[in-house]
Amino acid sequence: MTDTAPALRPGALLARTRQELAAALDGDTAPRAVVMTMGALHDGHFDLVAEAARRVGPGGTVVVTIFVNPLQFAAGEDLEAYPRTLAADVDGLVRVLSGGPGRPRVGRLVVFAPAPQAVYPDGEPGVRLDAGPMATVLEGAVRPTHFAGVLQVVLTLMHLIGPRWAVFGRKDAQQLAIVSAMVRDLAVPVEVVPVDIRREPDGLAMSSRNSYLSPEQRARALALSRALEAGRAAAAAGADAAGVRRAAAELLDAAPGVEVDYVAVVDPLTFVERAGAGLGLPGADGVAAAGEVLLAVAARVGPTRLIDNALIDLG
Ligand code: PAF
């Protein structure tokens, strides 16, 4: 277990409890941004941190939360197996914010890595958020309690940290859309900032769950990003949303060792279906022929469930 408190450089703080977090932020009036993570940080996370640093500027405070949120895992999912690498995560954060060549420097880095009791002091919270209809399709259809659990922790952390900006990756596009909707609907005074997906040189979207893949499974997993490329190519050749979906689905369905969960074309903000596939949200009757759509895919490679997506301009 590497989940021990590492030494931080001056100006960086590790808080493990609500009290330590409050003390770390007490009297700090500098611009503040938060990046919420479940740890096992990779370059995709570090892009979010760099964007947070850019937002707050050299005198600002970046808070990075590292918390594997039990509420967003259903029974039988990978809560226990989820990689926990706190010491390496903190080292990476300090390096990324070192102010070295090409790297931003911020006034302060605060890493909040609480135990579940610190986030949910009374155990299972009694008051729950309803993530709404957007949380019933795609990821929500497979993981019905997932987004409510995400919103529970995101709103709690927003209240504990009080950031001006909260930076989220486009890799979890449905999470980004639902968090943005929560912030709008509940008038949370935080600006949600999206950051593009970071990919490996061969196209695989970076994810902490990629560490579960064997070399053979990793090679097979490339079918997801290739399916997105096929969809993009179809759009460039003039396809409408249904054609984009078909091109991506054909590639993914033919990929060996890949069990397809869904291939969908949706509105990136509302997750309303745009390819006439009838996913369940109202407003799905037309097939989009123009505008920006989100091509989203999910598939199982061995025991690992992977997701990926691309914003596509239908021209
Ligand atoms: O995207 C994630 O890693 C998690 O869903 C989040 C936003 C940190 C909430 O636990």
XYZ file of C-alpha atoms and ligand atoms in Angstrom:
325
model
C 0.000 0.000 0.000
C 1.542 3.332 -1.047
C -1.318 5.291 0.480
C 0.841 7.128 3.036
C 1.319 10.835 3.587
C 4.210 11.956 1.363
C 6.418 14.969 2.094
C 5.293 18.035 0.193
C 7.405 21.013 -0.848
C 6.821 24.314 0.977
C 3.648 25.897 -0.376
C 1.983 22.507 -0.903
C -0.242 20.938 1.694
C -1.801 17.541 2.170
C -5.133 17.640 4.025
C -6.748 14.380 5.136
C -9.699 15.700 7.128
C -12.299 18.451 6.761
C -10.572 20.313 9.596
C -7.169 20.155 7.894
C -8.718 21.327 4.635
C -10.492 24.215 6.356
C -7.236 25.194 8.084
C -5.341 25.016 4.781
C -7.857 27.332 3.086
C -8.498 29.621 6.055
C -7.770 33.230 5.101
C -6.735 32.260 1.578
C -8.326 34.910 -0.635
C -6.346 34.017 -3.767
C -8.228 32.824 -6.875
C -9.013 29.145 -6.329
C -9.684 26.230 -8.668
C -10.401 22.603 -7.938
C -9.597 19.439 -9.857
C -11.522 16.468 -8.491
C -9.985 13.049 -9.066
C -10.030 9.516 -7.764
C -6.221 9.404 -7.897
C -4.002 7.102 -9.979
C -3.129 10.304 -11.762
C -1.900 10.345 -15.366
C -1.155 13.033 -17.931
C -4.869 13.489 -18.602
C -5.327 14.564 -14.966
C -2.211 16.713 -15.144
C -3.744 18.582 -18.110
C -6.689 19.429 -15.833
C -4.296 20.618 -13.140
C -2.368 22.741 -15.662
C -5.664 24.323 -16.777
C -6.583 24.990 -13.144
C -3.175 26.635 -12.679
C -3.710 28.759 -15.779
C -7.093 29.902 -14.444
C -5.854 30.899 -10.966
C -2.583 32.457 -12.152
C 0.814 32.438 -10.419
C -0.534 33.647 -7.055
C -3.566 31.382 -6.987
C -4.490 28.203 -5.186
C -5.136 24.872 -6.874
C -6.922 22.240 -4.811
C -6.705 18.674 -6.099
C -8.988 16.147 -4.445
C -8.044 12.480 -4.429
C -10.943 10.356 -3.257
C -12.302 7.048 -4.484
C -15.944 7.850 -3.887
C -17.813 4.718 -2.740
C -21.196 6.237 -3.613
C -20.508 6.160 -7.341
C -19.634 2.443 -7.415
C -22.357 -0.189 -7.479
C -21.970 -3.611 -5.862
C -19.712 -5.770 -8.031
C -17.862 -2.813 -9.569
C -14.161 -2.093 -9.002
C -14.300 0.013 -5.782
C -11.819 -2.216 -3.934
C -9.574 -2.824 -6.943
C -9.416 0.840 -8.011
C -5.724 1.816 -7.973
C -4.667 3.892 -4.955
C -1.290 5.587 -5.457
C -1.326 8.675 -3.234
C 2.425 9.168 -2.819
C 3.079 8.955 -6.570
C 0.068 11.196 -7.247
C 1.358 13.927 -4.950
C 4.865 13.695 -6.450
C 3.326 14.094 -9.901
C 1.285 17.131 -8.837
C 4.291 18.840 -7.269
C 6.280 18.169 -10.458
C 3.514 19.487 -12.739
C 3.216 22.697 -10.718
C 6.975 23.104 -10.297
C 7.168 26.221 -12.452
C 9.961 24.592 -14.472
C 10.251 25.060 -18.262
C 6.794 24.809 -19.804
C 5.216 24.163 -16.409
C 2.937 26.532 -14.502
C 3.621 27.608 -10.927
C 0.837 28.444 -8.536
C 0.893 30.141 -5.164
C -0.323 27.034 -3.391
C -1.183 23.446 -4.086
C -3.556 21.829 -1.608
C -4.138 18.103 -1.986
C -7.291 16.918 -0.223
C -7.153 13.148 0.178
C -9.848 12.281 2.710
C -11.054 8.959 4.052
C -14.754 8.201 3.366
C -15.672 9.209 6.951
C -14.287 12.706 6.294
C -16.510 13.182 3.258
C -19.552 11.369 4.659
C -19.227 11.843 8.445
C -22.614 10.253 9.163
C -21.988 7.272 6.906
C -24.375 6.935 3.978
C -25.783 10.434 3.488
C -29.525 10.651 4.067
C -30.127 13.567 1.731
C -29.403 12.572 -1.864
C -29.195 14.327 -5.202
C -31.235 13.164 -8.168
C -29.102 13.410 -11.302
C -32.192 13.689 -13.506
C -33.101 12.124 -16.846
C -29.663 12.639 -18.414
C -28.360 10.110 -15.914
C -30.651 7.360 -17.246
C -29.063 6.866 -20.679
C -25.696 5.467 -21.870
C -23.478 5.231 -18.773
C -26.537 5.772 -16.598
C -28.400 2.885 -18.227
C -25.551 0.525 -17.324
C -24.719 2.190 -13.992
C -28.076 3.488 -12.665
C -26.752 4.915 -9.368
C -23.425 6.202 -10.686
C -24.190 9.826 -11.523
C -26.173 10.475 -8.352
C -23.081 9.308 -6.448
C -20.851 11.543 -8.551
C -23.043 14.595 -7.945
C -23.170 13.865 -4.213
C -19.394 14.032 -3.885
C -18.892 16.838 -6.415
C -21.358 19.151 -4.671
C -20.005 18.235 -1.234
C -16.434 18.966 -2.356
C -17.499 22.207 -4.013
C -18.994 23.327 -0.701
C -15.944 22.279 1.317
C -13.491 23.950 -1.074
C -15.351 26.986 -2.398
C -13.589 27.193 -5.761
C -14.269 29.736 -8.477
C -13.467 27.111 -11.133
C -13.912 23.339 -11.216
C -12.015 21.637 -14.018
C -13.383 18.424 -15.549
C -12.155 16.259 -18.419
C -14.146 15.654 -21.590
C -13.236 11.957 -21.334
C -16.193 11.557 -18.965
C -18.460 13.555 -21.254
C -21.723 12.513 -19.607
C -20.332 13.367 -16.169
C -19.273 16.771 -17.512
C -22.765 17.406 -18.922
C -24.520 16.305 -15.708
C -22.197 18.267 -13.401
C -22.684 21.341 -15.617
C -26.463 20.849 -15.408
C -26.294 20.547 -11.611
C -24.277 23.760 -11.342
C -26.820 25.554 -13.539
C -29.955 24.061 -11.963
C -28.837 24.522 -8.346
C -27.154 27.917 -8.987
C -23.837 26.692 -7.605
C -21.429 29.651 -7.846
C -18.699 27.696 -9.643
C -17.620 27.789 -13.269
C -17.209 24.334 -14.803
C -14.193 24.291 -17.131
C -13.895 21.403 -19.631
C -10.516 20.079 -20.798
C -9.906 17.932 -23.872
C -9.128 14.229 -23.733
C -5.434 13.314 -23.489
C -4.540 10.336 -25.682
C -1.594 7.958 -25.862
C 0.411 8.327 -29.107
C -1.549 5.404 -30.603
C -4.907 7.043 -29.808
C -6.003 5.234 -26.634
C -7.708 7.709 -24.310
C -5.818 7.963 -21.019
C -7.690 6.428 -18.101
C -6.715 5.117 -14.698
C -8.529 1.910 -15.667
C -6.094 1.303 -18.560
C -3.796 -0.138 -15.897
C -6.154 -3.155 -15.714
C -5.413 -4.084 -19.376
C -2.974 -6.813 -20.372
C -0.773 -5.917 -23.395
C -3.094 -7.928 -25.642
C -6.222 -6.254 -24.237
C -4.582 -2.862 -24.543
C -4.011 -3.484 -28.263
C -7.663 -4.519 -28.631
C -8.818 -1.428 -26.771
C -7.543 0.717 -29.648
C -10.778 -0.223 -31.426
C -12.579 2.445 -29.378
C -10.528 5.395 -30.613
C -10.466 3.908 -34.118
C -14.263 3.754 -34.086
C -14.330 7.435 -33.213
C -11.955 8.133 -36.102
C -14.241 6.168 -38.424
C -17.171 8.306 -37.267
C -15.171 11.481 -37.784
C -14.145 10.356 -41.278
C -17.771 9.603 -42.138
C -18.769 13.102 -41.021
C -15.970 14.612 -43.111
C -17.341 12.672 -46.091
C -20.770 14.224 -45.521
C -22.544 11.650 -43.332
C -25.345 12.741 -41.027
C -25.490 11.646 -37.381
C -26.941 8.237 -38.255
C -24.137 7.659 -40.777
C -21.521 8.682 -38.211
C -22.976 6.234 -35.731
C -23.115 3.446 -38.329
C -19.465 3.937 -39.343
C -18.284 3.797 -35.724
C -20.512 0.830 -34.858
C -19.343 -1.191 -37.864
C -15.720 -0.820 -36.839
C -16.344 -1.576 -33.184
C -18.664 -4.534 -33.842
C -15.996 -6.117 -36.056
C -13.190 -5.671 -33.508
C -12.024 -8.967 -31.973
C -12.179 -9.318 -28.194
C -14.312 -6.192 -27.799
C -17.804 -6.497 -26.359
C -19.679 -3.368 -27.411
C -21.924 -1.722 -24.862
C -23.122 1.257 -26.889
C -22.292 3.479 -29.820
C -24.331 6.674 -29.681
C -24.506 10.108 -31.197
C -25.955 12.637 -28.758
C -26.205 16.332 -28.086
C -23.071 17.124 -26.005
C -24.986 19.298 -23.507
C -28.243 17.380 -23.049
C -27.353 13.836 -24.136
C -30.512 13.774 -26.245
C -30.077 11.226 -29.030
C -29.213 12.736 -32.437
C -28.902 9.606 -34.604
C -32.445 8.292 -34.395
C -31.470 5.324 -32.241
C -34.113 5.975 -29.577
C -32.001 6.038 -26.408
C -34.864 7.157 -24.204
C -34.604 10.899 -23.645
C -37.316 13.044 -25.253
C -36.332 14.934 -28.406
C -34.797 11.983 -30.235
C -36.952 11.845 -33.318
C -34.741 13.748 -35.785
C -31.424 12.649 -37.248
C -28.973 15.533 -36.987
C -27.434 16.590 -40.289
C -25.587 19.671 -39.009
C -24.035 21.115 -35.856
C -21.799 19.657 -33.173
C -22.608 16.200 -31.844
C -20.908 13.839 -29.436
C -20.029 10.364 -30.643
C -19.780 8.207 -27.508
C -18.685 4.582 -27.252
C -18.416 2.070 -24.426
C -17.102 -1.466 -24.601
C -15.698 -4.221 -22.469
C -12.210 -5.465 -23.246
C -11.700 -8.527 -21.085
C -13.141 -7.586 -17.702
C -12.406 -3.884 -18.162
C -15.125 -1.498 -19.255
C -13.784 1.427 -21.276
C -15.443 4.588 -22.574
C -14.346 7.155 -25.120
C -15.920 9.944 -27.121
C -15.312 12.627 -29.708
C -16.980 15.921 -30.522
C -17.823 15.870 -34.203
C -18.882 18.777 -36.370
C -21.473 17.665 -38.875
C -20.695 20.760 -40.936
O -14.125 11.717 -12.733
C -13.821 11.231 -11.619
O -12.690 10.850 -11.381
C -14.895 11.145 -10.538
O -16.127 10.799 -11.062
C -14.986 12.425 -9.687
C -15.430 13.625 -10.518
C -13.638 12.721 -9.061
C -16.016 12.240 -8.584
O -15.660 11.197 -7.753
